mmCIF file of C-alpha atoms (C1' of nucleotides) in Angstrom:
data_model
loop_
_atom_site.group_PDB
_atom_site.id
_atom_site.type_symbol
_atom_site.label_atom_id
_atom_site.label_comp_id
_atom_site.label_asym_id
_atom_site.label_seq_id
_atom_site.Cartn_x
_atom_site.Cartn_y
_atom_site.Cartn_z
ATOM 1 C CA MET A 609 -3.676 2.342 16.438
ATOM 2 C CA PHE A 610 -2.933 3.546 12.946
ATOM 3 C CA GLY A 611 -5.562 2.394 10.528
ATOM 4 C CA PRO A 612 -6.076 3.357 6.910
ATOM 5 C CA ASN A 613 -8.015 6.439 7.920
ATOM 6 C CA ASP A 614 -5.016 7.925 9.628
ATOM 7 C CA GLN A 615 -3.085 7.554 6.429
ATOM 8 C CA ALA A 616 -5.944 9.263 4.693
ATOM 9 C CA ALA A 617 -5.922 12.168 7.095
ATOM 10 C CA GLU A 618 -2.173 12.535 6.813
ATOM 11 C CA PHE A 619 -2.370 12.472 3.047
ATOM 12 C CA VAL A 620 -5.066 15.131 2.935
ATOM 13 C CA GLU A 621 -3.081 17.281 5.325
ATOM 14 C CA ARG A 622 0.068 17.018 3.277
ATOM 15 C CA TRP A 623 -1.783 17.746 0.109
ATOM 16 C CA ASN A 624 -3.306 20.906 1.463
ATOM 17 C CA ALA A 625 0.006 21.887 2.977
ATOM 18 C CA ALA A 626 1.609 21.776 -0.450
ATOM 19 C CA PRO A 627 2.318 25.210 -1.894
ATOM 20 C CA THR A 628 -0.375 26.394 -4.249
ATOM 21 C CA ASP A 629 1.947 28.615 -6.233
ATOM 22 C CA THR A 630 2.320 25.497 -8.356
ATOM 23 C CA THR A 631 6.061 25.704 -8.683
ATOM 24 C CA GLU A 632 6.252 22.555 -6.591
ATOM 25 C CA VAL A 633 3.709 19.804 -6.739
ATOM 26 C CA CYS A 634 2.793 17.587 -3.804
ATOM 27 C CA PRO A 635 5.176 14.604 -3.929
ATOM 28 C CA VAL A 636 2.423 12.054 -3.596
ATOM 29 C CA ARG A 637 0.544 13.666 -6.448
ATOM 30 C CA GLN A 638 3.570 13.254 -8.669
ATOM 31 C CA VAL A 639 3.542 9.542 -7.988
ATOM 32 C CA LEU A 640 -0.186 9.308 -8.607
ATOM 33 C CA ASP A 641 0.327 11.139 -11.883
ATOM 34 C CA LYS A 642 2.903 8.564 -12.908
ATOM 35 C CA VAL A 643 0.471 5.794 -12.066
ATOM 36 C CA GLY A 644 -2.141 7.506 -14.184
ATOM 37 C CA GLU A 645 0.098 7.787 -17.214
ATOM 38 C CA LYS A 646 -0.929 5.402 -19.892
ATOM 39 C CA TRP A 647 2.114 3.143 -20.087
ATOM 40 C CA SER A 648 4.130 3.609 -16.892
ATOM 41 C CA VAL A 649 2.586 0.851 -14.835
ATOM 42 C CA LEU A 650 2.534 -1.626 -17.691
ATOM 43 C CA LEU A 651 6.213 -1.038 -18.368
ATOM 44 C CA VAL A 652 7.152 -1.330 -14.711
ATOM 45 C CA MET A 653 5.201 -4.555 -14.467
ATOM 46 C CA THR A 654 6.745 -5.883 -17.645
ATOM 47 C CA LEU A 655 10.223 -5.102 -16.376
ATOM 48 C CA ALA A 656 9.361 -6.795 -13.096
ATOM 49 C CA SER A 657 10.183 -10.163 -14.609
ATOM 50 C CA GLY A 658 13.612 -9.075 -15.721
ATOM 51 C CA PRO A 659 15.558 -6.545 -17.789
ATOM 52 C CA ARG A 660 14.675 -5.979 -21.415
ATOM 53 C CA ARG A 661 16.076 -4.318 -24.463
ATOM 54 C CA PHE A 662 14.255 -1.626 -26.338
ATOM 55 C CA ASN A 663 12.817 -3.736 -29.103
ATOM 56 C CA GLU A 664 12.049 -6.554 -26.737
ATOM 57 C CA LEU A 665 9.766 -4.150 -24.933
ATOM 58 C CA ARG A 666 8.205 -3.090 -28.214
ATOM 59 C CA ARG A 667 7.358 -6.677 -28.963
ATOM 60 C CA GLN A 668 6.029 -7.414 -25.494
ATOM 61 C CA VAL A 669 3.931 -4.275 -25.426
ATOM 62 C CA PRO A 670 2.607 -4.339 -28.951
ATOM 63 C CA ASP A 671 0.280 -1.377 -28.764
ATOM 64 C CA ILE A 672 2.778 1.191 -27.602
ATOM 65 C CA SER A 673 4.276 3.558 -30.145
ATOM 66 C CA GLN A 674 8.021 3.945 -30.181
ATOM 67 C CA LYS A 675 7.639 7.541 -29.189
ATOM 68 C CA MET A 676 5.679 6.668 -26.079
ATOM 69 C CA LEU A 677 8.013 3.824 -25.266
ATOM 70 C CA THR A 678 11.029 6.105 -25.398
ATOM 71 C CA GLN A 679 9.283 8.872 -23.545
ATOM 72 C CA THR A 680 7.892 6.670 -20.801
ATOM 73 C CA LEU A 681 11.212 4.928 -20.273
ATOM 74 C CA ARG A 682 12.931 8.298 -20.010
ATOM 75 C CA ASP A 683 10.364 9.436 -17.475
ATOM 76 C CA LEU A 684 10.762 6.279 -15.439
ATOM 77 C CA GLN A 685 14.507 6.680 -15.557
ATOM 78 C CA ARG A 686 14.235 10.273 -14.424
ATOM 79 C CA PHE A 687 12.042 9.093 -11.579
ATOM 80 C CA GLY A 688 14.700 6.634 -10.544
ATOM 81 C CA LEU A 689 12.527 3.600 -11.234
ATOM 82 C CA VAL A 690 14.409 2.303 -14.248
ATOM 83 C CA SER A 691 18.082 2.205 -15.165
ATOM 84 C CA ARG A 692 19.329 2.408 -18.727
ATOM 85 C CA THR A 693 22.552 0.721 -19.760
ATOM 86 C CA VAL A 694 24.095 1.083 -23.194
ATOM 87 C CA PHE A 695 26.268 -1.765 -24.448
ATOM 88 C CA ASP A 696 28.745 -0.640 -27.043
ATOM 89 C CA THR A 697 28.193 -3.573 -29.332
ATOM 90 C CA ASN A 698 27.412 -3.623 -32.995
ATOM 91 C CA PRO A 699 24.563 -3.172 -33.506
ATOM 92 C CA PRO A 700 24.172 -1.204 -30.299
ATOM 93 C CA SER A 701 21.928 -2.552 -27.601
ATOM 94 C CA VAL A 702 20.343 -0.856 -24.629
ATOM 95 C CA GLU A 703 19.118 -2.591 -21.544
ATOM 96 C CA TYR A 704 16.360 -1.313 -19.316
ATOM 97 C CA ARG A 705 16.101 -2.662 -15.820
ATOM 98 C CA LEU A 706 14.150 -1.847 -12.695
ATOM 99 C CA THR A 707 16.193 -0.155 -10.009
ATOM 100 C CA GLU A 708 15.740 -1.193 -6.399
ATOM 101 C CA LEU A 709 13.357 1.707 -6.058
ATOM 102 C CA GLY A 710 11.446 0.446 -9.047
ATOM 103 C CA GLN A 711 11.249 -3.034 -7.605
ATOM 104 C CA SER A 712 10.020 -1.674 -4.304
ATOM 105 C CA MET A 713 7.186 0.032 -6.117
ATOM 106 C CA ILE A 714 5.882 -3.264 -7.426
ATOM 107 C CA VAL A 715 4.561 -4.090 -3.989
ATOM 108 C CA PRO A 716 2.115 -1.192 -3.501
ATOM 109 C CA LEU A 717 1.288 -1.316 -7.193
ATOM 110 C CA GLY A 718 0.478 -4.969 -6.783
ATOM 111 C CA HIS A 719 -1.940 -4.188 -3.971
ATOM 112 C CA LEU A 720 -3.760 -1.686 -6.112
ATOM 113 C CA ILE A 721 -3.883 -3.989 -9.095
ATOM 114 C CA ARG A 722 -5.129 -6.837 -6.979
ATOM 115 C CA TRP A 723 -7.839 -4.617 -5.555
ATOM 116 C CA ALA A 724 -8.837 -3.585 -9.055
ATOM 117 C CA SER A 725 -9.017 -7.160 -10.275
ATOM 118 C CA GLU A 726 -10.986 -8.373 -7.303
ATOM 119 C CA ASN A 727 -13.472 -5.522 -7.299
ATOM 120 C CA TYR A 728 -14.024 -4.872 -10.927
ATOM 121 C CA GLY A 729 -17.233 -6.832 -10.976
ATOM 122 C CA GLU A 730 -18.703 -4.558 -8.366
ATOM 123 C CA ILE A 731 -17.494 -1.500 -10.216
ATOM 124 C CA ALA A 732 -19.080 -2.675 -13.427
ATOM 125 C CA THR A 733 -22.350 -3.353 -11.616
ATOM 126 C CA ALA A 734 -22.342 0.092 -10.031
ATOM 127 C CA ARG A 735 -21.676 1.739 -13.334
ATOM 128 C CA ALA A 736 -24.425 -0.157 -15.073
ATOM 129 C CA ALA A 737 -26.870 0.847 -12.342
ATOM 130 C CA PHE A 738 -25.760 4.450 -12.547
ATOM 131 C CA ASP A 739 -26.142 4.586 -16.297
ATOM 132 C CA ARG A 740 -29.526 2.918 -16.160
ATOM 133 C CA ALA A 741 -30.753 5.532 -13.681
ATOM 134 C CA ALA A 742 -29.499 8.311 -15.911
ATOM 135 C CA MET B 370 5.103 -19.029 -3.903
ATOM 136 C CA PHE B 371 3.253 -16.018 -5.184
ATOM 137 C CA GLY B 372 5.417 -12.943 -4.910
ATOM 138 C CA PRO B 373 4.880 -9.502 -6.367
ATOM 139 C CA ASN B 374 6.346 -10.614 -9.666
ATOM 140 C CA ASP B 375 3.567 -13.090 -10.211
ATOM 141 C CA GLN B 376 1.066 -10.315 -9.806
ATOM 142 C CA ALA B 377 3.082 -8.361 -12.310
ATOM 143 C CA ALA B 378 3.045 -11.177 -14.822
ATOM 144 C CA GLU B 379 -0.655 -11.694 -14.379
ATOM 145 C CA PHE B 380 -1.301 -8.002 -14.832
ATOM 146 C CA VAL B 381 0.733 -7.818 -18.001
ATOM 147 C CA GLU B 382 -1.023 -10.882 -19.338
ATOM 148 C CA ARG B 383 -4.448 -9.448 -18.664
ATOM 149 C CA TRP B 384 -3.521 -6.168 -20.178
ATOM 150 C CA ASN B 385 -2.381 -7.719 -23.385
ATOM 151 C CA ALA B 386 -5.407 -9.981 -23.403
ATOM 152 C CA ALA B 387 -7.671 -6.946 -23.373
ATOM 153 C CA PRO B 388 -9.313 -6.281 -26.719
ATOM 154 C CA THR B 389 -7.536 -3.680 -28.759
ATOM 155 C CA ASP B 390 -10.651 -2.632 -30.610
ATOM 156 C CA THR B 391 -10.877 -0.079 -27.814
ATOM 157 C CA THR B 392 -14.574 -0.552 -27.181
ATOM 158 C CA GLU B 393 -13.647 -2.050 -23.826
ATOM 159 C CA VAL B 394 -10.714 -0.937 -21.763
ATOM 160 C CA CYS B 395 -8.763 -3.225 -19.469
ATOM 161 C CA PRO B 396 -10.472 -3.067 -16.059
ATOM 162 C CA VAL B 397 -7.280 -2.454 -14.166
ATOM 163 C CA ARG B 398 -6.437 0.387 -16.493
ATOM 164 C CA GLN B 399 -9.760 2.041 -15.672
ATOM 165 C CA VAL B 400 -8.847 2.008 -12.012
ATOM 166 C CA LEU B 401 -5.370 3.354 -12.706
ATOM 167 C CA ASP B 402 -6.957 6.118 -14.747
ATOM 168 C CA LYS B 403 -9.128 7.042 -11.804
ATOM 169 C CA VAL B 404 -6.101 7.169 -9.564
ATOM 170 C CA GLY B 405 -4.428 9.424 -12.065
ATOM 171 C CA GLU B 406 -7.278 11.880 -12.176
ATOM 172 C CA LYS B 407 -6.386 15.027 -10.394
ATOM 173 C CA TRP B 408 -8.932 15.034 -7.583
ATOM 174 C CA SER B 409 -10.258 11.488 -7.199
ATOM 175 C CA VAL B 410 -7.799 10.234 -4.618
ATOM 176 C CA LEU B 411 -7.904 13.425 -2.599
ATOM 177 C CA LEU B 412 -11.687 13.280 -2.427
ATOM 178 C CA VAL B 413 -11.731 9.607 -1.484
ATOM 179 C CA MET B 414 -9.189 10.280 1.225
ATOM 180 C CA THR B 415 -11.121 13.284 2.463
ATOM 181 C CA LEU B 416 -14.309 11.260 2.634
ATOM 182 C CA ALA B 417 -12.434 8.528 4.492
ATOM 183 C CA SER B 418 -12.909 10.403 7.733
ATOM 184 C CA GLY B 419 -16.659 10.634 7.301
ATOM 185 C CA PRO B 420 -19.461 11.844 5.033
ATOM 186 C CA ARG B 421 -19.525 15.422 3.819
ATOM 187 C CA ARG B 422 -21.851 17.822 2.159
ATOM 188 C CA PHE B 423 -21.038 19.550 -1.084
ATOM 189 C CA ASN B 424 -19.864 22.830 0.306
ATOM 190 C CA GLU B 425 -18.074 21.163 3.151
ATOM 191 C CA LEU B 426 -15.958 19.463 0.562
ATOM 192 C CA ARG B 427 -15.380 22.742 -1.223
ATOM 193 C CA ARG B 428 -14.055 24.226 1.978
ATOM 194 C CA GLN B 429 -11.898 21.245 2.837
ATOM 195 C CA VAL B 430 -10.453 21.056 -0.653
ATOM 196 C CA PRO B 431 -9.946 24.743 -1.298
ATOM 197 C CA ASP B 432 -8.230 24.516 -4.656
ATOM 198 C CA ILE B 433 -10.851 22.490 -6.454
ATOM 199 C CA SER B 434 -13.287 24.266 -8.729
ATOM 200 C CA GLN B 435 -16.971 23.547 -8.337
ATOM 201 C CA LYS B 436 -17.014 22.051 -11.771
ATOM 202 C CA MET B 437 -14.322 19.543 -10.956
ATOM 203 C CA LEU B 438 -15.848 18.805 -7.584
ATOM 204 C CA THR B 439 -19.191 17.969 -9.163
ATOM 205 C CA GLN B 440 -17.636 16.059 -11.996
ATOM 206 C CA THR B 441 -15.288 14.028 -9.830
ATOM 207 C CA LEU B 442 -18.013 13.174 -7.344
ATOM 208 C CA ARG B 443 -20.243 12.023 -10.196
ATOM 209 C CA ASP B 444 -17.464 9.875 -11.542
ATOM 210 C CA LEU B 445 -16.786 8.352 -8.154
ATOM 211 C CA GLN B 446 -20.466 7.680 -7.723
ATOM 212 C CA ARG B 447 -20.642 6.051 -11.119
ATOM 213 C CA PHE B 448 -17.690 3.910 -10.104
ATOM 214 C CA GLY B 449 -19.518 2.808 -6.997
ATOM 215 C CA LEU B 450 -17.010 4.388 -4.652
ATOM 216 C CA VAL B 451 -19.238 7.157 -3.341
ATOM 217 C CA SER B 452 -22.938 7.351 -2.540
ATOM 218 C CA ARG B 453 -24.976 10.501 -2.914
ATOM 219 C CA THR B 454 -27.961 11.153 -0.689
ATOM 220 C CA VAL B 455 -30.292 14.099 -1.138
ATOM 221 C CA PHE B 456 -32.140 15.366 1.930
ATOM 222 C CA ASP B 457 -35.301 17.187 1.034
ATOM 223 C CA THR B 458 -34.777 20.014 3.438
ATOM 224 C CA ASN B 459 -34.837 23.711 2.825
ATOM 225 C CA PRO B 460 -32.285 24.682 1.743
ATOM 226 C CA PRO B 461 -31.549 21.329 0.171
ATOM 227 C CA SER B 462 -28.555 19.396 1.352
ATOM 228 C CA VAL B 463 -26.660 16.537 -0.238
ATOM 229 C CA GLU B 464 -24.457 14.099 1.551
ATOM 230 C CA TYR B 465 -21.548 12.274 -0.026
ATOM 231 C CA ARG B 466 -20.257 9.188 1.650
ATOM 232 C CA LEU B 467 -17.853 6.398 0.814
ATOM 233 C CA THR B 468 -19.523 3.129 -0.061
ATOM 234 C CA GLU B 469 -18.076 -0.099 1.286
ATOM 235 C CA LEU B 470 -16.281 -0.461 -2.001
ATOM 236 C CA GLY B 471 -14.887 3.022 -1.568
ATOM 237 C CA GLN B 472 -13.688 2.244 1.923
ATOM 238 C CA SER B 473 -12.054 -0.933 0.747
ATOM 239 C CA MET B 474 -10.067 1.076 -1.765
ATOM 240 C CA ILE B 475 -8.478 3.141 0.975
ATOM 241 C CA VAL B 476 -6.295 0.203 1.895
ATOM 242 C CA PRO B 477 -4.410 -0.275 -1.396
ATOM 243 C CA LEU B 478 -4.417 3.469 -1.917
ATOM 244 C CA GLY B 479 -2.833 3.839 1.500
ATOM 245 C CA HIS B 480 -0.058 1.455 0.522
ATOM 246 C CA LEU B 481 0.713 3.458 -2.568
ATOM 247 C CA ILE B 482 0.613 6.765 -0.723
ATOM 248 C CA ARG B 483 2.836 5.430 2.004
ATOM 249 C CA TRP B 484 5.306 4.209 -0.572
ATOM 250 C CA ALA B 485 5.270 7.616 -2.236
ATOM 251 C CA SER B 486 5.857 9.424 1.045
ATOM 252 C CA GLU B 487 8.641 7.143 2.132
ATOM 253 C CA ASN B 488 10.454 7.132 -1.167
ATOM 254 C CA TYR B 489 10.044 10.629 -2.397
ATOM 255 C CA GLY B 490 13.485 11.629 -1.190
ATOM 256 C CA GLU B 491 15.030 9.020 -3.409
ATOM 257 C CA ILE B 492 12.873 10.050 -6.326
ATOM 258 C CA ALA B 493 13.899 13.665 -5.936
ATOM 259 C CA THR B 494 17.540 12.649 -5.777
ATOM 260 C CA ALA B 495 17.242 10.547 -8.911
ATOM 261 C CA ARG B 496 15.543 13.333 -10.766
ATOM 262 C CA ALA B 497 18.145 15.863 -9.750
ATOM 263 C CA ALA B 498 20.903 13.526 -10.918
ATOM 264 C CA PHE B 499 19.105 12.913 -14.191
ATOM 265 C CA ASP B 500 18.600 16.594 -14.870
ATOM 266 C CA ARG B 501 22.195 17.377 -13.964
ATOM 267 C CA ALA B 502 23.413 14.812 -16.470
ATOM 268 C CA ALA B 503 21.195 16.264 -19.157
ATOM 269 C "C1'" DC C 212 18.977 -1.214 -33.259
ATOM 270 C "C1'" DC C 213 17.621 2.795 -30.848
ATOM 271 C "C1'" DG C 214 15.934 6.474 -30.998
ATOM 272 C "C1'" DG C 215 14.839 12.114 -32.322
ATOM 273 C "C1'" DA C 216 11.752 15.587 -34.579
ATOM 274 C "C1'" DT C 217 7.374 17.082 -36.180
ATOM 275 C "C1'" DC C 218 2.565 17.464 -36.764
ATOM 276 C "C1'" DC C 219 -1.935 16.895 -34.989
ATOM 277 C "C1'" DA C 220 -6.395 15.330 -32.588
ATOM 278 C "C1'" DC C 221 -8.404 14.762 -28.305
ATOM 279 C "C1'" DT C 222 -9.613 15.767 -23.721
ATOM 280 C "C1'" DG C 223 -8.717 16.981 -18.812
ATOM 281 C "C1'" DG C 224 -9.441 20.595 -16.357
ATOM 282 C "C1'" DG C 225 -9.615 25.814 -15.072
ATOM 283 C "C1'" DA C 226 -12.384 30.468 -15.184
ATOM 284 C "C1'" DT C 227 -16.566 32.475 -15.293
ATOM 285 C "C1'" DA C 228 -21.434 33.226 -15.217
ATOM 286 C "C1'" DC C 229 -26.078 31.534 -14.422
ATOM 287 C "C1'" DT C 230 -30.158 28.578 -12.014
ATOM 288 C "C1'" DG C 231 -33.829 25.685 -9.063
ATOM 289 C "C1'" DC D 1247 -27.190 25.207 -0.994
ATOM 290 C "C1'" DA D 1248 -25.932 22.521 -4.796
ATOM 291 C "C1'" DG D 1249 -25.302 22.408 -8.810
ATOM 292 C "C1'" DT D 1250 -25.362 23.614 -14.855
ATOM 293 C "C1'" DA D 1251 -23.638 25.694 -18.923
ATOM 294 C "C1'" DT D 1252 -19.869 27.742 -21.863
ATOM 295 C "C1'" DC D 1253 -15.672 28.918 -23.278
ATOM 296 C "C1'" DC D 1254 -10.955 28.051 -23.612
ATOM 297 C "C1'" DC D 1255 -6.267 26.483 -23.119
ATOM 298 C "C1'" DA D 1256 -2.303 23.244 -22.191
ATOM 299 C "C1'" DG D 1257 -0.780 18.980 -22.182
ATOM 300 C "C1'" DT D 1258 -1.050 13.766 -23.524
ATOM 301 C "C1'" DG D 1259 -0.344 10.723 -26.600
ATOM 302 C "C1'" DG D 1260 -0.730 8.759 -31.508
ATOM 303 C "C1'" DA D 1261 1.223 8.669 -36.540
ATOM 304 C "C1'" DT D 1262 4.777 9.410 -39.400
ATOM 305 C "C1'" DC D 1263 9.160 10.455 -41.165
ATOM 306 C "C1'" DC D 1264 14.170 11.059 -40.418
ATOM 307 C "C1'" DG D 1265 19.064 10.053 -38.331
ATOM 308 C "C1'" DG D 1266 23.333 7.852 -36.039
#
DNA sequence: CCGGATCCACTGGGATACTG
DNA sequence: CAGTATCCCAGTGGATCCGG
């Protein structure tokens, strides 16, 4: 049988097999980095409910700066998660939309988010205990 | 029905509901941050196959510095993902082990890692196309 | 409307040396 | 063996102003 631990072992193996000359980074790590970026997941999740235009996203994600919005969208596009379509209207409008790859990522992301939501109480308790001991 | 998109909507809602006075960070974001940290996931996955002592971990994760190993383990412990047990032997030994919470995290993490492994080809293709266009 | 360009503060994380 | 303590640098990400 292939349980979670086998995945773990395989992951560790692949990681350590990755070249350390740092020209290439372990593929999985690149994905984890994306997840760790401040706005990537929020944008992917926002786009999950349908395509948006640039300023629509600004409104729906109020705290993001336009620089970070542009930059994150570019990154997601480069990753193949988001497609960018320019409509030659006046004024111009640009539509951002999840690609199939992007939509497929919602599933594992959803698992992680669900886990986080369900277990945050325990995390908070652990942290409080840790800080009290220290 | 509750598909992935409902999770997405709920996540976005919670995110935006989080206070912006930055004293408290959205719980899910804290977990995503952890995932994004350079060594957290690798250590969790390494510990998935059983408890380890400090220097065992150093050997199994050759590229980590002792500073980052200590720091990451502390963080994971504070998060409630890892337990630390000191045995009063001579020389002293310390055992790190996944808590139940830590073990439960392997599952969603496994989903994400599997997705990354399976889809990296497509990501690489997209990136190559993007860079060629630019 | 959709960005690009610039400046800057903060911090994650590596190298190195030392200790109970 | 299992850490601490310092120094230091590169990169992330925010604010602001400018352009097509």
